[in-house]
Coordinates of C-alpha atoms (C1' of nucleotides) in Angstrom, one line a residue:
Chain A
X1 CA 34.6 29.9 15.2
X2 CA 35.2 26.6 16.7
X3 CA 36.8 26.4 20.1
X4 CA 39.5 24.2 18.7
X5 CA 40.8 26.9 16.5
X6 CA 41.7 28.9 19.5
X7 CA 43.7 26.1 21.0
X8 CA 46.4 26.8 18.5
X9 CA 47.6 29.8 20.5
X10 CA 49.3 28.0 23.4
X11 CA 51.2 25.8 21.0
X12 CA 52.8 28.7 19.4
X13 CA 54.4 29.6 22.6
X14 CA 55.7 26.2 23.2
X15 CA 57.2 26.0 19.8
X16 CA 59.9 28.4 20.5
X17 CA 61.2 26.4 23.4
X18 CA 60.6 23.0 22.1
X19 CA 63.1 23.3 19.3
X20 CA 66.6 24.6 19.7
X21 CA 66.4 27.4 17.3
X22 CA 67.7 27.9 13.9
X23 CA 70.4 25.3 14.2
X24 CA 68.0 22.5 14.2
X25 CA 66.0 24.1 11.5
X26 CA 69.0 24.4 9.3
X27 CA 69.9 20.8 10.0
X28 CA 66.5 19.7 9.2
X29 CA 66.6 21.5 6.0
X30 CA 69.8 19.8 5.1
X31 CA 68.3 16.5 5.7
X32 CA 65.4 17.4 3.7
X33 CA 67.5 18.4 0.8
X34 CA 69.4 15.2 1.0
X35 CA 66.2 13.1 1.2
X36 CA 64.8 15.0 -1.7
X37 CA 67.8 14.4 -3.8
X38 CA 67.4 10.7 -3.2
X39 CA 63.8 10.7 -3.8
X40 CA 64.0 12.8 -6.9
X41 CA 64.8 10.0 -9.3
X42 CA 61.7 8.0 -8.5
X43 CA 59.7 11.2 -8.2
X44 CA 60.6 12.2 -11.7
X45 CA 59.2 9.0 -13.1
X46 CA 55.8 8.9 -11.4
X47 CA 55.1 12.5 -12.0
X48 CA 52.8 12.8 -14.9
X49 CA 49.4 11.8 -13.8
X50 CA 46.2 12.9 -15.1
X51 CA 43.9 15.2 -13.3
X52 CA 40.3 15.1 -14.3
X53 CA 39.5 17.3 -17.1
X54 CA 38.7 20.7 -15.8
X55 CA 35.3 21.8 -16.7
X56 CA 34.7 25.3 -17.7
X57 CA 32.4 26.5 -15.0
X58 CA 34.1 29.8 -14.6
X59 CA 37.0 28.4 -12.6
X60 CA 40.4 28.5 -13.9
X61 CA 41.3 25.0 -15.2
X62 CA 44.5 23.5 -13.9
X63 CA 46.9 21.8 -16.1
X64 CA 46.1 18.2 -17.2
X65 CA 49.7 17.2 -16.9
X66 CA 51.8 18.1 -13.9
X67 CA 55.4 18.8 -14.7
X68 CA 58.0 18.0 -12.2
X69 CA 57.7 19.6 -8.9
X70 CA 59.6 19.6 -5.7
X71 CA 62.8 18.9 -7.3
X72 CA 65.8 20.7 -6.0
X73 CA 66.7 23.2 -8.7
X74 CA 70.0 21.6 -9.3
X75 CA 68.6 18.4 -10.5
X76 CA 67.2 17.4 -13.8
X77 CA 67.4 20.6 -15.6
X78 CA 70.0 19.1 -17.8
X79 CA 67.1 17.6 -19.7
X80 CA 66.6 20.0 -22.5
X81 CA 63.1 18.6 -23.1
X82 CA 62.0 19.3 -19.6
X83 CA 63.4 22.7 -19.5
X84 CA 61.9 23.6 -22.8
X85 CA 58.4 22.5 -21.9
X86 CA 58.6 24.3 -18.6
X87 CA 59.6 27.5 -20.3
X88 CA 56.9 27.1 -22.9
X89 CA 54.4 27.0 -20.1
X90 CA 55.5 30.1 -18.6
X91 CA 56.5 32.5 -21.3
X92 CA 56.5 35.7 -19.4
X93 CA 58.6 34.6 -16.5
X94 CA 62.0 36.0 -17.0
X95 CA 65.0 34.9 -15.0
X96 CA 65.1 38.4 -13.6
X97 CA 62.3 37.7 -11.2
X98 CA 64.3 34.9 -9.6
X99 CA 67.7 36.3 -9.8
X100 CA 67.7 37.0 -6.1
X101 CA 66.5 33.7 -5.0
X102 CA 69.1 31.5 -6.4
X103 CA 72.2 30.4 -4.5
X104 CA 72.6 27.4 -2.4
X105 CA 75.2 24.8 -2.2
X106 CA 75.7 23.9 -5.8
X107 CA 76.2 26.6 -8.2
X108 CA 72.8 26.8 -9.7
X109 CA 72.9 28.4 -13.0
X110 CA 69.3 29.7 -12.7
X111 CA 66.1 28.4 -11.4
X112 CA 63.8 27.8 -14.3
X113 CA 60.2 28.4 -13.3
X114 CA 57.8 28.1 -10.4
X115 CA 56.6 24.5 -9.9
X116 CA 53.1 23.8 -11.2
X117 CA 52.1 21.6 -8.3
X118 CA 53.1 21.3 -4.7
X119 CA 53.4 18.2 -2.6
X120 CA 50.9 18.3 0.2
X121 CA 50.3 15.8 3.0
X122 CA 46.5 15.3 3.4
X123 CA 46.9 15.1 7.1
X124 CA 48.2 18.7 7.0
X125 CA 45.5 19.7 4.6
X126 CA 42.8 18.3 6.8
X127 CA 44.5 19.9 9.8
X128 CA 44.2 23.3 8.1
X129 CA 40.5 22.8 7.6
X130 CA 40.0 21.6 11.1
X131 CA 41.8 24.5 12.7
X132 CA 40.2 27.0 10.3
X133 CA 43.6 28.2 9.2
X134 CA 43.0 27.8 5.5
X135 CA 43.5 31.4 4.6
X136 CA 46.9 31.6 6.2
X137 CA 47.8 28.0 5.4
X138 CA 47.3 28.7 1.7
X139 CA 49.9 31.5 2.0
X140 CA 52.2 29.0 3.6
X141 CA 51.8 26.7 0.7
X142 CA 52.3 29.4 -1.8
X143 CA 55.4 30.6 -0.1
X144 CA 56.7 27.1 -0.5
X145 CA 56.0 27.4 -4.1
X146 CA 57.8 30.7 -4.3
X147 CA 60.8 29.3 -2.5
X148 CA 62.1 27.8 -5.7
X149 CA 65.6 27.6 -4.4
X150 CA 64.4 25.7 -1.4
X151 CA 66.5 27.7 0.9
X152 CA 63.7 28.2 3.5
X153 CA 63.1 31.9 3.2
X154 CA 61.5 34.4 1.0
X155 CA 62.2 38.1 0.6
X156 CA 59.1 39.9 1.8
X157 CA 59.3 42.3 -1.0
X158 CA 59.4 39.5 -3.5
X159 CA 56.5 37.9 -1.8
X160 CA 54.5 41.1 -2.2
X161 CA 55.4 41.2 -5.9
X162 CA 54.5 37.6 -6.5
X163 CA 51.3 37.5 -4.5
X164 CA 49.8 40.9 -4.9
X165 CA 51.5 42.5 -7.9
X166 CA 49.5 43.1 -11.1
X167 CA 51.9 40.9 -12.9
X168 CA 52.6 38.7 -10.0
X169 CA 52.8 35.1 -11.1
X170 CA 51.1 33.9 -7.9
X171 CA 48.8 36.8 -7.4
X172 CA 45.9 35.9 -5.2
X173 CA 45.2 38.8 -2.9
X174 CA 45.8 42.5 -2.3
X175 CA 48.7 44.1 -0.4
X176 CA 46.5 44.7 2.6
X177 CA 45.3 41.2 2.9
X178 CA 48.8 39.8 2.5
X179 CA 49.8 41.9 5.5
X180 CA 46.9 40.5 7.5
X181 CA 47.7 37.0 6.5
X182 CA 51.3 37.4 7.4
X183 CA 50.4 38.6 10.8
X184 CA 47.9 35.9 11.2
X185 CA 50.2 33.0 10.5
X186 CA 53.3 34.5 12.1
X187 CA 55.1 32.1 14.4
X188 CA 52.9 29.3 13.2
X189 CA 53.7 29.0 9.6
X190 CA 56.7 31.2 9.4
X191 CA 58.8 33.7 11.3
X192 CA 59.8 37.1 10.0
X193 CA 63.2 38.6 10.4
X194 CA 64.7 41.6 8.8
X195 CA 62.6 41.5 5.6
X196 CA 62.6 37.8 5.2
X197 CA 59.9 35.3 5.8
X198 CA 61.4 32.1 7.2
X199 CA 59.2 29.2 6.5
X200 CA 58.4 26.7 9.2
X201 CA 58.9 23.1 8.4
X202 CA 56.1 20.7 7.6
X203 CA 56.8 18.9 10.9
X204 CA 56.5 22.1 13.0
X205 CA 53.4 23.2 11.2
X206 CA 51.8 19.8 11.6
X207 CA 52.7 19.9 15.3
X208 CA 51.0 23.3 15.7
X209 CA 48.0 21.9 13.9
X210 CA 47.9 19.1 16.5
X211 CA 48.5 16.4 14.0
X212 CA 50.2 13.5 15.8
X213 CA 51.3 11.6 12.7
X214 CA 51.2 11.9 8.9
X215 CA 49.4 8.8 7.9
X216 CA 48.2 9.5 4.4
X217 CA 50.5 9.6 1.5
X218 CA 51.1 13.0 -0.1
X219 CA 49.5 14.2 -3.2
X220 CA 50.3 16.8 -5.8
X221 CA 48.1 19.9 -5.5
X222 CA 48.1 22.2 -8.5
X223 CA 49.4 25.6 -7.7
X224 CA 46.7 27.1 -9.8
X225 CA 44.1 25.9 -7.3
X226 CA 45.8 27.8 -4.5
X227 CA 45.1 31.0 -6.4
X228 CA 41.4 30.5 -6.7
X229 CA 38.7 31.4 -4.3
X230 CA 39.1 30.3 -0.7
X231 CA 36.1 28.0 -1.1
X232 CA 37.8 26.2 -3.9
X233 CA 41.0 25.9 -1.9
X234 CA 39.0 24.4 1.0
X235 CA 37.4 21.9 -1.3
X236 CA 40.7 20.8 -2.7
X237 CA 42.3 20.5 0.8
X238 CA 39.5 18.2 1.6
X239 CA 39.8 16.3 -1.7
X240 CA 43.4 15.5 -0.9
X241 CA 42.0 13.0 1.5
X242 CA 40.4 11.0 -1.3
X243 CA 43.2 11.5 -3.7
X244 CA 45.5 10.0 -1.2
X245 CA 43.3 7.0 -0.6
X246 CA 43.0 6.1 -4.3
X247 CA 46.2 4.3 -5.1
X248 CA 45.3 2.4 -8.2
X249 CA 41.9 2.1 -9.7
X250 CA 41.8 -1.4 -8.2
X251 CA 41.8 -0.4 -4.6
X252 CA 38.8 1.7 -4.6
X253 CA 37.5 0.7 -1.2
X254 CA 34.1 2.1 -0.1
X255 CA 34.1 4.4 2.8
X256 CA 31.0 5.7 4.4
X257 CA 30.2 9.4 4.8
X258 CA 30.2 8.8 8.5
X259 CA 33.7 7.4 8.5
X260 CA 35.0 10.2 6.4
X261 CA 33.5 12.5 8.9
X262 CA 35.3 10.7 11.7
X263 CA 38.5 11.0 10.0
X264 CA 38.3 14.5 8.6
X265 CA 35.6 16.2 10.8
X266 CA 33.9 17.3 7.6
X267 CA 30.2 16.8 7.7
X268 CA 28.6 14.7 4.9
X269 CA 26.6 17.7 3.7
X270 CA 29.8 19.7 3.3
X271 CA 31.6 16.7 1.9
X272 CA 29.3 16.7 -1.1
X273 CA 29.8 20.3 -1.7
X274 CA 33.6 20.0 -1.6
X275 CA 33.5 17.0 -3.8
X276 CA 31.5 18.7 -6.4
X277 CA 33.8 21.7 -6.4
X278 CA 37.1 19.7 -6.4
X279 CA 35.8 17.1 -8.8
X280 CA 36.2 14.1 -6.7
X281 CA 34.7 11.2 -8.5
X282 CA 32.2 9.1 -6.6
X283 CA 31.0 5.6 -7.3
X284 CA 28.0 4.0 -5.8
X285 CA 28.2 0.5 -4.5
X286 CA 25.5 -2.1 -4.1
X287 CA 25.4 -5.3 -2.2
X288 CA 23.7 -8.2 -3.8
X289 CA 22.1 -10.6 -1.3
X290 CA 20.0 -13.7 -1.8
X291 CA 17.2 -14.0 -4.3
X292 CA 14.3 -11.7 -3.6
X293 CA 11.9 -13.9 -1.7
X294 CA 9.5 -12.3 0.7
X295 CA 11.3 -13.8 3.6
X296 CA 14.7 -12.6 2.5
X297 CA 13.5 -9.2 1.9
X298 CA 11.8 -9.0 5.3
X299 CA 14.8 -10.3 7.1
X300 CA 17.0 -7.7 5.6
X301 CA 14.5 -5.0 5.9
X302 CA 14.2 -5.8 9.6
X303 CA 17.9 -5.5 10.0
X304 CA 18.5 -2.4 8.0
X305 CA 15.4 -0.4 8.0
X306 CA 14.5 1.2 4.8
X307 CA 17.8 0.7 3.1
X308 CA 16.9 -2.4 1.1
X309 CA 15.4 -2.6 -2.3
X310 CA 15.0 -5.2 -5.0
X311 CA 17.7 -5.3 -7.6
X312 CA 16.6 -6.7 -10.9
X313 CA 19.4 -8.3 -12.8
X314 CA 18.6 -7.2 -16.3
X315 CA 22.0 -8.0 -17.7
X316 CA 22.4 -11.3 -16.0
X317 CA 25.4 -10.2 -14.1
X318 CA 24.7 -12.4 -11.2
X319 CA 22.9 -15.3 -12.8
X320 CA 19.9 -15.8 -14.9
X321 CA 18.7 -12.6 -16.6
X322 CA 15.9 -10.7 -15.1
X323 CA 16.1 -12.4 -11.7
X324 CA 15.6 -10.2 -8.6
X325 CA 17.7 -10.1 -5.6
X326 CA 17.7 -8.5 -2.2
X327 CA 20.0 -5.5 -2.5
X328 CA 21.1 -2.5 -0.5
X329 CA 23.3 0.4 -1.0
X330 CA 26.8 0.5 0.5
X331 CA 29.1 3.4 1.1
X332 CA 30.5 5.1 -1.9
X333 CA 34.0 4.8 -3.2
X334 CA 35.9 7.9 -4.3
X335 CA 38.6 9.0 -6.6
X336 CA 40.3 12.2 -5.9
X337 CA 41.6 14.6 -8.5
X338 CA 45.2 14.8 -7.3
X339 CA 48.1 12.7 -8.3
X340 CA 49.7 10.7 -5.6
X341 CA 53.2 11.5 -4.6
X342 CA 56.1 9.5 -3.2
X343 CA 56.2 9.5 0.5
X344 CA 59.6 11.2 0.5
X345 CA 60.4 12.7 3.9
X346 CA 57.2 11.5 5.5
X347 CA 59.0 9.0 7.8
X348 CA 61.4 11.7 9.0
X349 CA 58.7 14.2 9.6
X350 CA 56.8 11.7 11.6
X351 CA 59.9 11.1 13.7
X352 CA 60.2 14.8 14.4
X353 CA 56.5 14.9 15.2
X354 CA 56.9 12.1 17.7
X355 CA 59.7 14.0 19.3
X356 CA 57.8 17.2 19.4
X357 CA 54.8 15.6 21.0
X358 CA 56.9 13.9 23.6
X359 CA 58.5 17.2 24.6
X360 CA 55.2 18.9 24.7
X361 CA 53.6 16.0 26.6
X362 CA 50.5 16.6 24.7
X363 CA 50.3 13.2 23.1
X364 CA 46.6 12.8 22.9
X365 CA 46.8 10.8 19.7
X366 CA 43.5 9.2 20.1
X367 CA 43.3 6.6 17.3
X368 CA 40.1 5.9 15.6
X369 CA 39.7 2.2 15.0
X370 CA 37.8 1.5 11.9
X371 CA 37.0 -2.1 11.4
X372 CA 37.3 -3.3 7.9
X373 CA 34.3 -4.4 6.0
X374 CA 35.3 -4.5 2.4
X375 CA 37.7 -7.0 0.8
X376 CA 39.0 -7.6 -2.7
X377 CA 38.1 -11.3 -2.7
X378 CA 36.1 -13.8 -0.9
X379 CA 39.1 -15.5 0.7
X380 CA 40.1 -12.4 2.6
X381 CA 36.6 -11.7 3.6
X382 CA 36.1 -15.1 4.9
X383 CA 39.3 -14.9 6.9
X384 CA 38.2 -11.8 8.6
X385 CA 34.7 -13.1 9.0
X386 CA 36.0 -15.9 11.2
X387 CA 37.4 -13.4 13.6
X388 CA 34.4 -11.1 13.6
X389 CA 31.1 -12.3 12.4
X390 CA 29.2 -9.5 14.1
X391 CA 29.1 -7.4 11.0
X392 CA 28.6 -8.0 7.3
X393 CA 31.6 -8.7 5.2
X394 CA 31.7 -7.7 1.5
X395 CA 33.9 -8.7 -1.3
X396 CA 34.2 -7.3 -4.7
X397 CA 31.8 -8.7 -7.3
X398 CA 31.0 -7.5 -10.8
X399 CA 30.5 -3.9 -11.7
X400 CA 29.8 -1.7 -14.6
X401 CA 30.9 1.8 -15.1
X402 CA 28.2 3.4 -13.0
X403 CA 28.3 1.2 -9.9
X404 CA 30.0 -1.7 -8.3
X405 CA 28.3 -4.8 -7.0
X406 CA 29.5 -6.5 -3.8
X407 CA 28.9 -10.0 -2.6
X408 CA 27.9 -10.3 1.0
X409 CA 28.7 -12.6 3.9
X410 CA 25.9 -11.6 6.2
X411 CA 26.5 -11.0 9.9
X412 CA 25.4 -13.7 12.4
X413 CA 23.0 -11.2 13.9
X414 CA 20.8 -11.8 11.0
X415 CA 18.8 -14.9 11.7
Chain B
dT1 C1' 24.3 0.0 8.6
dG2 C1' 23.2 3.4 1.7
dA3 C1' 23.1 7.6 -1.4
dT4 C1' 21.5 12.2 -3.7
dT5 C1' 19.2 16.8 -4.4
dT6 C1' 17.0 21.2 -3.2
dC7 C1' 15.5 24.8 -0.3
dC8 C1' 16.1 27.6 3.7
dA9 C1' 18.1 30.2 7.4
dC10 C1' 21.9 31.7 9.9
dA11 C1' 26.6 33.0 11.6
dG12 C1' 31.0 34.0 10.6
dT13 C1' 34.6 35.6 7.8
dG14 C1' 37.4 37.1 3.8
dG15 C1' 38.6 40.9 1.6
dT16 C1' 38.3 45.8 1.0
dA17 C1' 37.5 50.8 1.7
dC18 C1' 38.3 54.4 4.5
dC19 C1' 40.3 56.3 8.1
dT20 C1' 44.5 57.9 11.3
Chain C
dA1 C1' 51.4 50.4 8.8
dG2 C1' 47.6 49.5 11.3
dG3 C1' 42.6 50.1 13.3
dT4 C1' 37.9 49.7 12.2
dA5 C1' 33.7 49.2 9.9
dC6 C1' 31.3 47.1 6.5
dC7 C1' 29.2 43.8 3.3
dA8 C1' 28.8 40.1 0.1
dC9 C1' 29.7 35.9 0.2
dT10 C1' 30.8 31.4 2.1
dG11 C1' 30.2 27.6 5.0
dT12 C1' 27.1 25.1 7.3
dG13 C1' 23.3 22.1 9.0
dG14 C1' 18.4 20.6 9.0
dA15 C1' 14.6 18.7 6.7
dA16 C1' 12.2 16.6 3.2
dA17 C1' 11.7 14.1 -0.9
dT18 C1' 13.7 10.8 -3.8
dC19 C1' 16.7 7.2 -5.9
dA20 C1' 18.9 2.5 -6.7

DNA sequence: TGATTTCCACAGTGGTACCT
DNA sequence: AGGTACCACTGTGGAAATCA
């Protein structure tokens, strides 16, 4: 167990005082609802995004298309098509199961089904990994899923049915383990009061996880993933980092394993394991330098150690066919398996976070400066190069499916 | 100042069984 | 419900060999 995991404890104590009780919680929730309502229109549009085809290696595949999530139940269900498709997906689920959960502000006729995905902020996901709170954190996420009515609490009995019951739609553990988890995450992820589990807000949880700000945009995590083995859950939590960074297939910026490690505290060795499990796509990148003369090769080799090799241009991508160039491998770029989500309440959560950290006086938001090395075109690269010629600058060149070639503007260290 | 794989060894934990 | 013990499995890092 890492020492950092233990640090969570004192925070829990502070939490109670830092926030003025249920009032603020309630208010927050109202704001959330309002914000969601506003965001919902745009959300509904960008929802259907492909996940990589799930292979059948014994793991449950998750749905290729992700139906609408996170919508307040009183929106959108007028659409017959949507409702129908949702129902079809979930035949067994009767309204009986949810009869208890429905009733906030607007008269909701019924809440249709559990969402198929959940909005997750990668910063939070990484925080869970870092603090070794994945087991309890997963329950927190599933509780959010179960809270269809978005009222902020779940009946404990219902939770037990859903999560442990034979027919439970979100079954993922036994009764016993559920108790353990509930005890484990008490006060941090939720608070229990007369038979109800009151969910803590994202902001408060982020605070407890020592996350100063949510920087990455949220992604859609399939609920099905949350019901799989803890290792798979871990892998996906990690993968949200990459999913969040891949906006369009254009902007696949390379990032080195070392940088990923700095940002996530996941070691390269583990990164690969997670990526395999969560089906993060990787693409190798190569820099193409000058023609492969002995001098050039030596100069580069001197600078980079063993990393250089000769690239033979069979296809004539760079110039005459068959010509050789000095080449070296660059950091990979990645495409995560999760659909990006609108930022939604992110700004507001960050405001709350700032407040919380101010009150707690624990603002040790050490920022990692990562200087940029990769650019979409030569103009931008040159511009940056003028400011800092200490390091190589790369800009996007040709590429085929398997890898991407980059043009290089070599650092002035290289004589 | 790249990436990948495989093999090995170890510690810690998730989840359960069996108690009271 | 909760305490405790137990075990298989998971997560992890190092090293070495190799690739492009």
